[in-house]
Amino acid sequence: MNVFESAAARRRFVVAVLVAIAAFGGLTMAVRTYAPFLTDATELREFVAGFGVVAPLVFVAIQALQVVVAPIPGQVTGLVSGYLFGAVLGTVYSMVGLTIGSTVAFWLSRRYGRSFVESVVSDDVMETFDAFVADAGLVGLFVVFLVPGPPDDAICFLAGLTDVDLWKLVVVAFVGRTPAYALVNVSGASLADENVVLGMLLLVGLAVASIWGLLNRERVLSLVGVR
């Protein structure tokens, strides 16, 4: 049934959106007030390591949370996972958390619509990427996630507003994000092994790729037939 068919349905829809926005805002404020360590890679690493054998589960939860609340870039937590768990397991834990968080972001935006997304995504990101994501299509979204640079967590919310099937969005986000997160986990593992040169080279390379991707996103999409 269309949510706008009756006044009662419209009221329920508005209430649901307001509740979702309030809950999201409250969660964001709680993280920033009571868990400020999430904004510092060193403190985050020490916090996760302190959980011992359950540290992987704690990390996966944090990685999922950062997609939805987005207090820090996911690459920071990826660096931490590589440092703590090694390149292979770190990448696995990163991608599990990212997939959970991305799925939640896709579902929230699809469930509560544009008004909700506009409340959780900054105005400048909306202005820059809104039409861009709408025109991208499945292949274009894959390229957006593959090329570092665009704010991929925010783009998850925007992508949820498209008519692409949710499971396809999840697969595209997972496959597209994996290479960059594998690199950042290798970098974190290298730093843990005191191979500082390799770790820093990978981080610098990823940073350069991110800047290039941000500046050339439209050119990259045009190569795959996206306006």
Short mmCIF file of N, CA and C in Angstrom, two decimals, residues 5-170:
data_model
loop_
_atom_site.label_atom_id
_atom_site.label_comp_id
_atom_site.label_asym_id
_atom_site.label_seq_id
_atom_site.Cartn_x
_atom_site.Cartn_y
_atom_site.Cartn_z
N GLU A 5 -1.53 7.14 0.86
CA GLU A 5 -2.93 6.96 0.47
C GLU A 5 -3.91 7.57 1.45
N SER A 6 -3.49 7.72 2.72
CA SER A 6 -4.40 8.27 3.71
C SER A 6 -3.63 9.16 4.67
N ALA A 7 -4.35 10.01 5.40
CA ALA A 7 -3.72 10.90 6.37
C ALA A 7 -3.02 10.10 7.47
N ALA A 8 -3.68 9.02 7.90
CA ALA A 8 -3.09 8.19 8.96
C ALA A 8 -1.78 7.56 8.49
N ALA A 9 -1.76 7.09 7.24
CA ALA A 9 -0.55 6.48 6.70
C ALA A 9 0.56 7.51 6.59
N ARG A 10 0.20 8.74 6.19
CA ARG A 10 1.21 9.79 6.09
C ARG A 10 1.77 10.13 7.46
N ARG A 11 0.90 10.17 8.48
CA ARG A 11 1.37 10.47 9.83
C ARG A 11 2.31 9.38 10.33
N ARG A 12 1.96 8.12 10.08
CA ARG A 12 2.82 7.02 10.51
C ARG A 12 4.18 7.09 9.83
N PHE A 13 4.15 7.44 8.56
CA PHE A 13 5.41 7.55 7.82
C PHE A 13 6.28 8.66 8.39
N VAL A 14 5.70 9.83 8.66
CA VAL A 14 6.45 10.96 9.21
C VAL A 14 7.01 10.59 10.58
N VAL A 15 6.19 9.95 11.41
CA VAL A 15 6.66 9.55 12.75
C VAL A 15 7.82 8.56 12.63
N ALA A 16 7.71 7.60 11.73
CA ALA A 16 8.77 6.62 11.56
C ALA A 16 10.08 7.28 11.14
N VAL A 17 9.98 8.24 10.20
CA VAL A 17 11.18 8.94 9.75
C VAL A 17 11.79 9.75 10.90
N LEU A 18 10.95 10.46 11.66
CA LEU A 18 11.44 11.27 12.77
C LEU A 18 12.11 10.40 13.84
N VAL A 19 11.52 9.26 14.13
CA VAL A 19 12.10 8.34 15.11
C VAL A 19 13.46 7.84 14.63
N ALA A 20 13.53 7.48 13.34
CA ALA A 20 14.79 6.99 12.79
C ALA A 20 15.87 8.07 12.84
N ILE A 21 15.50 9.30 12.50
CA ILE A 21 16.46 10.41 12.53
C ILE A 21 16.93 10.67 13.96
N ALA A 22 15.98 10.67 14.91
CA ALA A 22 16.34 10.90 16.31
C ALA A 22 17.27 9.81 16.83
N ALA A 23 16.97 8.56 16.49
CA ALA A 23 17.81 7.45 16.94
C ALA A 23 19.20 7.55 16.33
N PHE A 24 19.26 7.88 15.06
CA PHE A 24 20.56 8.02 14.39
C PHE A 24 21.37 9.15 15.02
N GLY A 25 20.71 10.30 15.24
CA GLY A 25 21.40 11.43 15.84
C GLY A 25 21.87 11.11 17.25
N GLY A 26 21.03 10.43 18.02
CA GLY A 26 21.42 10.05 19.37
C GLY A 26 22.61 9.10 19.39
N LEU A 27 22.61 8.15 18.46
CA LEU A 27 23.72 7.21 18.38
C LEU A 27 25.01 7.93 18.01
N THR A 28 24.92 8.86 17.06
CA THR A 28 26.10 9.62 16.65
C THR A 28 26.66 10.43 17.81
N MET A 29 25.79 11.12 18.55
CA MET A 29 26.24 11.92 19.68
C MET A 29 26.83 11.06 20.78
N ALA A 30 26.23 9.88 21.00
CA ALA A 30 26.75 8.98 22.03
C ALA A 30 28.15 8.50 21.70
N VAL A 31 28.36 8.15 20.41
CA VAL A 31 29.69 7.70 20.00
C VAL A 31 30.72 8.80 20.19
N ARG A 32 30.37 10.01 19.76
CA ARG A 32 31.33 11.11 19.84
C ARG A 32 31.56 11.59 21.27
N THR A 33 30.56 11.40 22.15
CA THR A 33 30.69 11.84 23.53
C THR A 33 31.35 10.80 24.42
N TYR A 34 30.91 9.54 24.29
CA TYR A 34 31.37 8.50 25.20
C TYR A 34 32.42 7.56 24.61
N ALA A 35 32.66 7.65 23.30
CA ALA A 35 33.69 6.81 22.68
C ALA A 35 34.55 7.62 21.73
N PRO A 36 35.16 8.71 22.24
CA PRO A 36 35.98 9.56 21.36
C PRO A 36 37.21 8.86 20.82
N PHE A 37 37.58 7.72 21.43
CA PHE A 37 38.74 6.97 20.94
C PHE A 37 38.52 6.49 19.50
N LEU A 38 37.27 6.46 19.06
CA LEU A 38 36.99 6.02 17.69
C LEU A 38 37.56 6.97 16.64
N THR A 39 37.95 8.17 17.06
CA THR A 39 38.52 9.12 16.11
C THR A 39 40.04 9.10 16.10
N ASP A 40 40.65 8.22 16.88
CA ASP A 40 42.11 8.15 16.96
C ASP A 40 42.56 6.72 16.71
N ALA A 41 43.39 6.51 15.69
CA ALA A 41 43.77 5.16 15.31
C ALA A 41 44.54 4.44 16.41
N THR A 42 45.43 5.15 17.09
CA THR A 42 46.24 4.53 18.15
C THR A 42 45.37 4.10 19.32
N GLU A 43 44.50 4.98 19.76
CA GLU A 43 43.61 4.64 20.87
C GLU A 43 42.64 3.53 20.48
N LEU A 44 42.18 3.55 19.24
CA LEU A 44 41.27 2.51 18.77
C LEU A 44 41.96 1.15 18.78
N ARG A 45 43.22 1.12 18.33
CA ARG A 45 43.96 -0.15 18.32
C ARG A 45 44.11 -0.69 19.74
N GLU A 46 44.44 0.18 20.70
CA GLU A 46 44.61 -0.26 22.08
C GLU A 46 43.28 -0.73 22.68
N PHE A 47 42.21 -0.04 22.32
CA PHE A 47 40.89 -0.43 22.82
C PHE A 47 40.50 -1.82 22.32
N VAL A 48 40.63 -2.05 21.02
CA VAL A 48 40.25 -3.34 20.45
C VAL A 48 41.13 -4.45 20.99
N ALA A 49 42.45 -4.22 21.06
CA ALA A 49 43.38 -5.24 21.53
C ALA A 49 43.08 -5.66 22.96
N GLY A 50 42.52 -4.75 23.74
CA GLY A 50 42.23 -5.05 25.14
C GLY A 50 41.15 -6.10 25.34
N PHE A 51 40.43 -6.46 24.30
CA PHE A 51 39.37 -7.47 24.42
C PHE A 51 39.87 -8.89 24.21
N GLY A 52 41.15 -9.07 23.93
CA GLY A 52 41.73 -10.40 23.83
C GLY A 52 41.10 -11.24 22.73
N VAL A 53 40.62 -12.44 23.11
CA VAL A 53 40.15 -13.41 22.12
C VAL A 53 38.88 -12.94 21.40
N VAL A 54 38.14 -12.03 22.01
CA VAL A 54 36.92 -11.54 21.35
C VAL A 54 37.19 -10.26 20.57
N ALA A 55 38.45 -9.86 20.47
CA ALA A 55 38.80 -8.64 19.75
C ALA A 55 38.28 -8.63 18.31
N PRO A 56 38.34 -9.76 17.57
CA PRO A 56 37.79 -9.73 16.20
C PRO A 56 36.32 -9.34 16.16
N LEU A 57 35.52 -9.86 17.10
CA LEU A 57 34.09 -9.52 17.12
C LEU A 57 33.89 -8.04 17.44
N VAL A 58 34.68 -7.53 18.38
CA VAL A 58 34.59 -6.12 18.73
C VAL A 58 34.95 -5.26 17.53
N PHE A 59 36.02 -5.67 16.83
CA PHE A 59 36.42 -4.88 15.66
C PHE A 59 35.35 -4.89 14.58
N VAL A 60 34.77 -6.06 14.29
CA VAL A 60 33.73 -6.15 13.27
C VAL A 60 32.57 -5.22 13.62
N ALA A 61 32.20 -5.20 14.90
CA ALA A 61 31.10 -4.32 15.33
C ALA A 61 31.46 -2.85 15.12
N ILE A 62 32.70 -2.48 15.46
CA ILE A 62 33.13 -1.10 15.28
C ILE A 62 33.16 -0.74 13.80
N GLN A 63 33.65 -1.66 12.98
CA GLN A 63 33.73 -1.38 11.54
C GLN A 63 32.34 -1.20 10.94
N ALA A 64 31.39 -2.01 11.39
CA ALA A 64 30.01 -1.84 10.91
C ALA A 64 29.43 -0.52 11.39
N LEU A 65 29.71 -0.18 12.64
CA LEU A 65 29.17 1.05 13.23
C LEU A 65 29.70 2.28 12.53
N GLN A 66 30.99 2.25 12.15
CA GLN A 66 31.56 3.45 11.53
C GLN A 66 30.96 3.74 10.16
N VAL A 67 30.44 2.71 9.49
CA VAL A 67 29.77 2.96 8.22
C VAL A 67 28.48 3.75 8.44
N VAL A 68 27.73 3.35 9.47
CA VAL A 68 26.42 3.95 9.71
C VAL A 68 26.55 5.31 10.40
N VAL A 69 27.40 5.38 11.42
CA VAL A 69 27.57 6.63 12.16
C VAL A 69 28.64 7.50 11.52
N ALA A 70 29.64 6.86 10.89
CA ALA A 70 30.70 7.54 10.14
C ALA A 70 31.47 8.60 10.92
N PRO A 71 31.98 8.28 12.15
CA PRO A 71 32.82 9.26 12.83
C PRO A 71 34.22 9.34 12.25
N ILE A 72 34.68 8.30 11.56
CA ILE A 72 36.03 8.27 11.00
C ILE A 72 35.98 7.55 9.66
N PRO A 73 36.95 7.81 8.78
CA PRO A 73 37.02 7.05 7.53
C PRO A 73 37.29 5.58 7.81
N GLY A 74 36.68 4.69 7.02
CA GLY A 74 36.88 3.26 7.21
C GLY A 74 38.31 2.82 7.01
N GLN A 75 39.09 3.59 6.23
CA GLN A 75 40.48 3.21 6.02
C GLN A 75 41.29 3.27 7.31
N VAL A 76 40.88 4.13 8.25
CA VAL A 76 41.57 4.21 9.53
C VAL A 76 41.37 2.91 10.30
N THR A 77 40.14 2.43 10.36
CA THR A 77 39.89 1.17 11.04
C THR A 77 40.52 0.01 10.28
N GLY A 78 40.62 0.11 8.95
CA GLY A 78 41.31 -0.92 8.18
C GLY A 78 42.78 -1.00 8.54
N LEU A 79 43.40 0.14 8.75
CA LEU A 79 44.80 0.17 9.18
C LEU A 79 44.96 -0.51 10.54
N VAL A 80 44.01 -0.25 11.43
CA VAL A 80 44.03 -0.86 12.75
C VAL A 80 43.87 -2.38 12.66
N SER A 81 42.96 -2.85 11.80
CA SER A 81 42.74 -4.30 11.69
C SER A 81 43.97 -5.00 11.13
N GLY A 82 44.63 -4.37 10.16
CA GLY A 82 45.86 -4.96 9.64
C GLY A 82 46.93 -5.03 10.70
N TYR A 83 47.03 -4.00 11.51
CA TYR A 83 48.04 -3.96 12.59
C TYR A 83 47.76 -5.03 13.63
N LEU A 84 46.49 -5.22 13.97
CA LEU A 84 46.13 -6.16 15.03
C LEU A 84 46.09 -7.61 14.58
N PHE A 85 45.52 -7.85 13.39
CA PHE A 85 45.20 -9.22 12.99
C PHE A 85 46.01 -9.73 11.80
N GLY A 86 46.82 -8.87 11.20
CA GLY A 86 47.57 -9.29 10.02
C GLY A 86 46.83 -8.95 8.74
N ALA A 87 47.51 -9.06 7.61
CA ALA A 87 46.95 -8.63 6.34
C ALA A 87 45.71 -9.42 5.94
N VAL A 88 45.77 -10.76 6.07
CA VAL A 88 44.67 -11.60 5.59
C VAL A 88 43.46 -11.51 6.50
N LEU A 89 43.65 -11.83 7.79
CA LEU A 89 42.51 -11.79 8.71
C LEU A 89 42.00 -10.36 8.90
N GLY A 90 42.91 -9.39 8.88
CA GLY A 90 42.49 -8.00 9.00
C GLY A 90 41.56 -7.61 7.86
N THR A 91 41.90 -8.03 6.65
CA THR A 91 41.05 -7.73 5.50
C THR A 91 39.70 -8.42 5.64
N VAL A 92 39.72 -9.67 6.07
CA VAL A 92 38.46 -10.42 6.25
C VAL A 92 37.56 -9.72 7.28
N TYR A 93 38.12 -9.37 8.43
CA TYR A 93 37.32 -8.72 9.47
C TYR A 93 36.83 -7.35 9.00
N SER A 94 37.68 -6.62 8.29
CA SER A 94 37.27 -5.31 7.77
C SER A 94 36.08 -5.45 6.83
N MET A 95 36.17 -6.40 5.91
CA MET A 95 35.13 -6.54 4.91
C MET A 95 33.83 -7.08 5.50
N VAL A 96 33.93 -7.94 6.51
CA VAL A 96 32.71 -8.42 7.18
C VAL A 96 31.99 -7.25 7.84
N GLY A 97 32.76 -6.43 8.58
CA GLY A 97 32.16 -5.27 9.23
C GLY A 97 31.61 -4.27 8.24
N LEU A 98 32.37 -4.01 7.17
CA LEU A 98 31.90 -3.07 6.14
C LEU A 98 30.62 -3.56 5.47
N THR A 99 30.56 -4.86 5.21
CA THR A 99 29.38 -5.41 4.54
C THR A 99 28.14 -5.28 5.42
N ILE A 100 28.31 -5.56 6.72
CA ILE A 100 27.18 -5.41 7.65
C ILE A 100 26.74 -3.95 7.69
N GLY A 101 27.71 -3.05 7.88
CA GLY A 101 27.38 -1.64 7.98
C GLY A 101 26.77 -1.09 6.69
N SER A 102 27.32 -1.50 5.55
CA SER A 102 26.80 -1.03 4.26
C SER A 102 25.37 -1.51 4.04
N THR A 103 25.11 -2.76 4.42
CA THR A 103 23.76 -3.30 4.27
C THR A 103 22.76 -2.51 5.11
N VAL A 104 23.16 -2.17 6.33
CA VAL A 104 22.29 -1.36 7.19
C VAL A 104 22.05 0.02 6.57
N ALA A 105 23.11 0.63 6.04
CA ALA A 105 22.97 1.96 5.42
C ALA A 105 22.05 1.91 4.21
N PHE A 106 22.25 0.90 3.34
CA PHE A 106 21.37 0.74 2.17
C PHE A 106 19.92 0.59 2.62
N TRP A 107 19.70 -0.27 3.62
CA TRP A 107 18.33 -0.55 4.07
C TRP A 107 17.69 0.68 4.70
N LEU A 108 18.43 1.41 5.53
CA LEU A 108 17.87 2.59 6.18
C LEU A 108 17.43 3.62 5.17
N SER A 109 18.28 3.89 4.18
CA SER A 109 17.91 4.91 3.20
C SER A 109 16.73 4.45 2.35
N ARG A 110 16.68 3.17 2.05
CA ARG A 110 15.57 2.66 1.26
C ARG A 110 14.28 2.63 2.08
N ARG A 111 14.41 2.33 3.35
CA ARG A 111 13.22 2.24 4.21
C ARG A 111 12.64 3.62 4.54
N TYR A 112 13.52 4.60 4.81
CA TYR A 112 13.04 5.89 5.30
C TYR A 112 13.15 7.02 4.27
N GLY A 113 13.79 6.76 3.13
CA GLY A 113 13.74 7.69 2.02
C GLY A 113 14.68 8.89 2.10
N ARG A 114 14.44 9.80 1.16
CA ARG A 114 15.36 10.93 0.96
C ARG A 114 15.44 11.84 2.19
N SER A 115 14.34 12.07 2.86
CA SER A 115 14.37 12.97 4.02
C SER A 115 15.33 12.46 5.08
N PHE A 116 15.36 11.15 5.26
CA PHE A 116 16.29 10.57 6.24
C PHE A 116 17.73 10.74 5.76
N VAL A 117 17.99 10.44 4.49
CA VAL A 117 19.36 10.55 3.96
C VAL A 117 19.86 11.98 4.06
N GLU A 118 18.99 12.95 3.75
CA GLU A 118 19.40 14.35 3.83
C GLU A 118 19.74 14.76 5.26
N SER A 119 19.19 14.05 6.24
CA SER A 119 19.46 14.38 7.64
C SER A 119 20.78 13.79 8.14
N VAL A 120 21.29 12.78 7.46
CA VAL A 120 22.50 12.12 7.95
C VAL A 120 23.71 12.31 7.04
N VAL A 121 23.49 12.81 5.83
CA VAL A 121 24.58 13.07 4.90
C VAL A 121 24.73 14.58 4.78
N SER A 122 25.96 15.07 4.87
CA SER A 122 26.20 16.51 4.85
C SER A 122 25.73 17.14 3.54
N ASP A 123 25.40 18.43 3.62
CA ASP A 123 24.87 19.13 2.47
C ASP A 123 25.85 19.15 1.30
N ASP A 124 27.15 19.33 1.60
CA ASP A 124 28.12 19.41 0.51
C ASP A 124 28.26 18.08 -0.21
N VAL A 125 28.19 16.97 0.55
CA VAL A 125 28.26 15.64 -0.06
C VAL A 125 27.00 15.39 -0.89
N MET A 126 25.84 15.77 -0.37
CA MET A 126 24.61 15.61 -1.13
C MET A 126 24.68 16.38 -2.44
N GLU A 127 25.16 17.62 -2.37
CA GLU A 127 25.23 18.47 -3.56
C GLU A 127 26.19 17.90 -4.59
N THR A 128 27.31 17.33 -4.10
CA THR A 128 28.35 16.84 -5.02
C THR A 128 27.99 15.50 -5.64
N PHE A 129 27.42 14.59 -4.84
CA PHE A 129 27.30 13.21 -5.28
C PHE A 129 25.88 12.74 -5.54
N ASP A 130 24.87 13.53 -5.23
CA ASP A 130 23.49 13.08 -5.35
C ASP A 130 23.16 12.67 -6.79
N ALA A 131 23.24 13.63 -7.72
CA ALA A 131 22.94 13.32 -9.12
C ALA A 131 23.95 12.34 -9.70
N PHE A 132 25.18 12.44 -9.23
CA PHE A 132 26.25 11.56 -9.69
C PHE A 132 25.90 10.09 -9.44
N VAL A 133 25.46 9.78 -8.21
CA VAL A 133 25.10 8.41 -7.86
C VAL A 133 23.82 7.99 -8.58
N ALA A 134 22.87 8.91 -8.72
CA ALA A 134 21.62 8.58 -9.38
C ALA A 134 21.83 8.17 -10.83
N ASP A 135 22.83 8.77 -11.48
CA ASP A 135 23.11 8.46 -12.89
C ASP A 135 24.07 7.29 -13.08
N ALA A 136 24.69 6.85 -12.01
CA ALA A 136 25.80 5.91 -12.14
C ALA A 136 25.38 4.52 -12.60
N GLY A 137 24.25 4.00 -12.11
CA GLY A 137 23.87 2.63 -12.44
C GLY A 137 24.75 1.64 -11.71
N LEU A 138 24.52 0.36 -11.96
CA LEU A 138 25.24 -0.68 -11.24
C LEU A 138 26.74 -0.65 -11.54
N VAL A 139 27.09 -0.56 -12.83
CA VAL A 139 28.51 -0.53 -13.20
C VAL A 139 29.17 0.72 -12.65
N GLY A 140 28.50 1.85 -12.76
CA GLY A 140 29.05 3.09 -12.24
C GLY A 140 29.27 3.05 -10.74
N LEU A 141 28.32 2.47 -10.01
CA LEU A 141 28.48 2.35 -8.56
C LEU A 141 29.67 1.46 -8.20
N PHE A 142 29.86 0.40 -8.99
CA PHE A 142 31.03 -0.45 -8.76
C PHE A 142 32.31 0.36 -8.91
N VAL A 143 32.38 1.19 -9.95
CA VAL A 143 33.57 2.01 -10.17
C VAL A 143 33.75 3.01 -9.03
N VAL A 144 32.64 3.59 -8.55
CA VAL A 144 32.70 4.54 -7.44
C VAL A 144 33.32 3.88 -6.20
N PHE A 145 32.90 2.65 -5.91
CA PHE A 145 33.44 1.95 -4.74
C PHE A 145 34.87 1.46 -4.99
N LEU A 146 35.18 1.15 -6.23
CA LEU A 146 36.51 0.61 -6.55
C LEU A 146 37.59 1.68 -6.48
N VAL A 147 37.31 2.86 -7.02
CA VAL A 147 38.31 3.93 -7.07
C VAL A 147 38.28 4.70 -5.75
N PRO A 148 39.38 4.74 -5.00
CA PRO A 148 39.40 5.49 -3.74
C PRO A 148 39.15 6.97 -4.01
N GLY A 149 38.62 7.64 -3.02
CA GLY A 149 38.41 9.07 -3.15
C GLY A 149 37.05 9.52 -2.67
N PRO A 150 35.96 9.14 -3.38
CA PRO A 150 34.63 9.56 -2.93
C PRO A 150 34.32 9.00 -1.53
N PRO A 151 33.49 9.71 -0.75
CA PRO A 151 33.13 9.25 0.60
C PRO A 151 32.19 8.05 0.51
N ASP A 152 32.77 6.84 0.46
CA ASP A 152 31.97 5.66 0.13
C ASP A 152 30.90 5.33 1.16
N ASP A 153 31.13 5.68 2.44
CA ASP A 153 30.09 5.40 3.44
C ASP A 153 28.85 6.25 3.17
N ALA A 154 29.06 7.54 2.88
CA ALA A 154 27.93 8.42 2.55
C ALA A 154 27.26 7.97 1.26
N ILE A 155 28.06 7.49 0.31
CA ILE A 155 27.51 7.04 -0.96
C ILE A 155 26.62 5.81 -0.76
N CYS A 156 26.88 5.01 0.28
CA CYS A 156 25.99 3.88 0.58
C CYS A 156 24.57 4.38 0.83
N PHE A 157 24.45 5.48 1.60
CA PHE A 157 23.12 6.03 1.86
C PHE A 157 22.49 6.55 0.57
N LEU A 158 23.28 7.22 -0.26
CA LEU A 158 22.74 7.74 -1.51
C LEU A 158 22.37 6.60 -2.46
N ALA A 159 23.21 5.57 -2.51
CA ALA A 159 22.92 4.44 -3.40
C ALA A 159 21.64 3.72 -3.00
N GLY A 160 21.33 3.74 -1.70
CA GLY A 160 20.10 3.11 -1.25
C GLY A 160 18.85 3.76 -1.81
N LEU A 161 18.98 4.99 -2.31
CA LEU A 161 17.83 5.69 -2.89
C LEU A 161 17.59 5.30 -4.34
N THR A 162 18.53 4.58 -4.95
CA THR A 162 18.36 4.16 -6.34
C THR A 162 17.43 2.95 -6.40
N ASP A 163 17.09 2.53 -7.63
CA ASP A 163 16.20 1.38 -7.79
C ASP A 163 16.97 0.08 -7.98
N VAL A 164 18.29 0.10 -7.74
CA VAL A 164 19.10 -1.12 -7.82
C VAL A 164 18.72 -2.05 -6.67
N ASP A 165 18.59 -3.35 -6.94
CA ASP A 165 18.26 -4.32 -5.89
C ASP A 165 19.27 -4.24 -4.75
N LEU A 166 18.77 -4.34 -3.53
CA LEU A 166 19.64 -4.19 -2.36
C LEU A 166 20.77 -5.21 -2.37
N TRP A 167 20.50 -6.46 -2.72
CA TRP A 167 21.55 -7.48 -2.68
C TRP A 167 22.64 -7.17 -3.71
N LYS A 168 22.25 -6.55 -4.83
CA LYS A 168 23.24 -6.16 -5.83
C LYS A 168 24.12 -5.03 -5.30
N LEU A 169 23.52 -4.10 -4.58
CA LEU A 169 24.28 -3.02 -3.98
C LEU A 169 25.31 -3.57 -2.99
N VAL A 170 24.89 -4.55 -2.19
CA VAL A 170 25.80 -5.15 -1.20
C VAL A 170 26.97 -5.83 -1.90
#
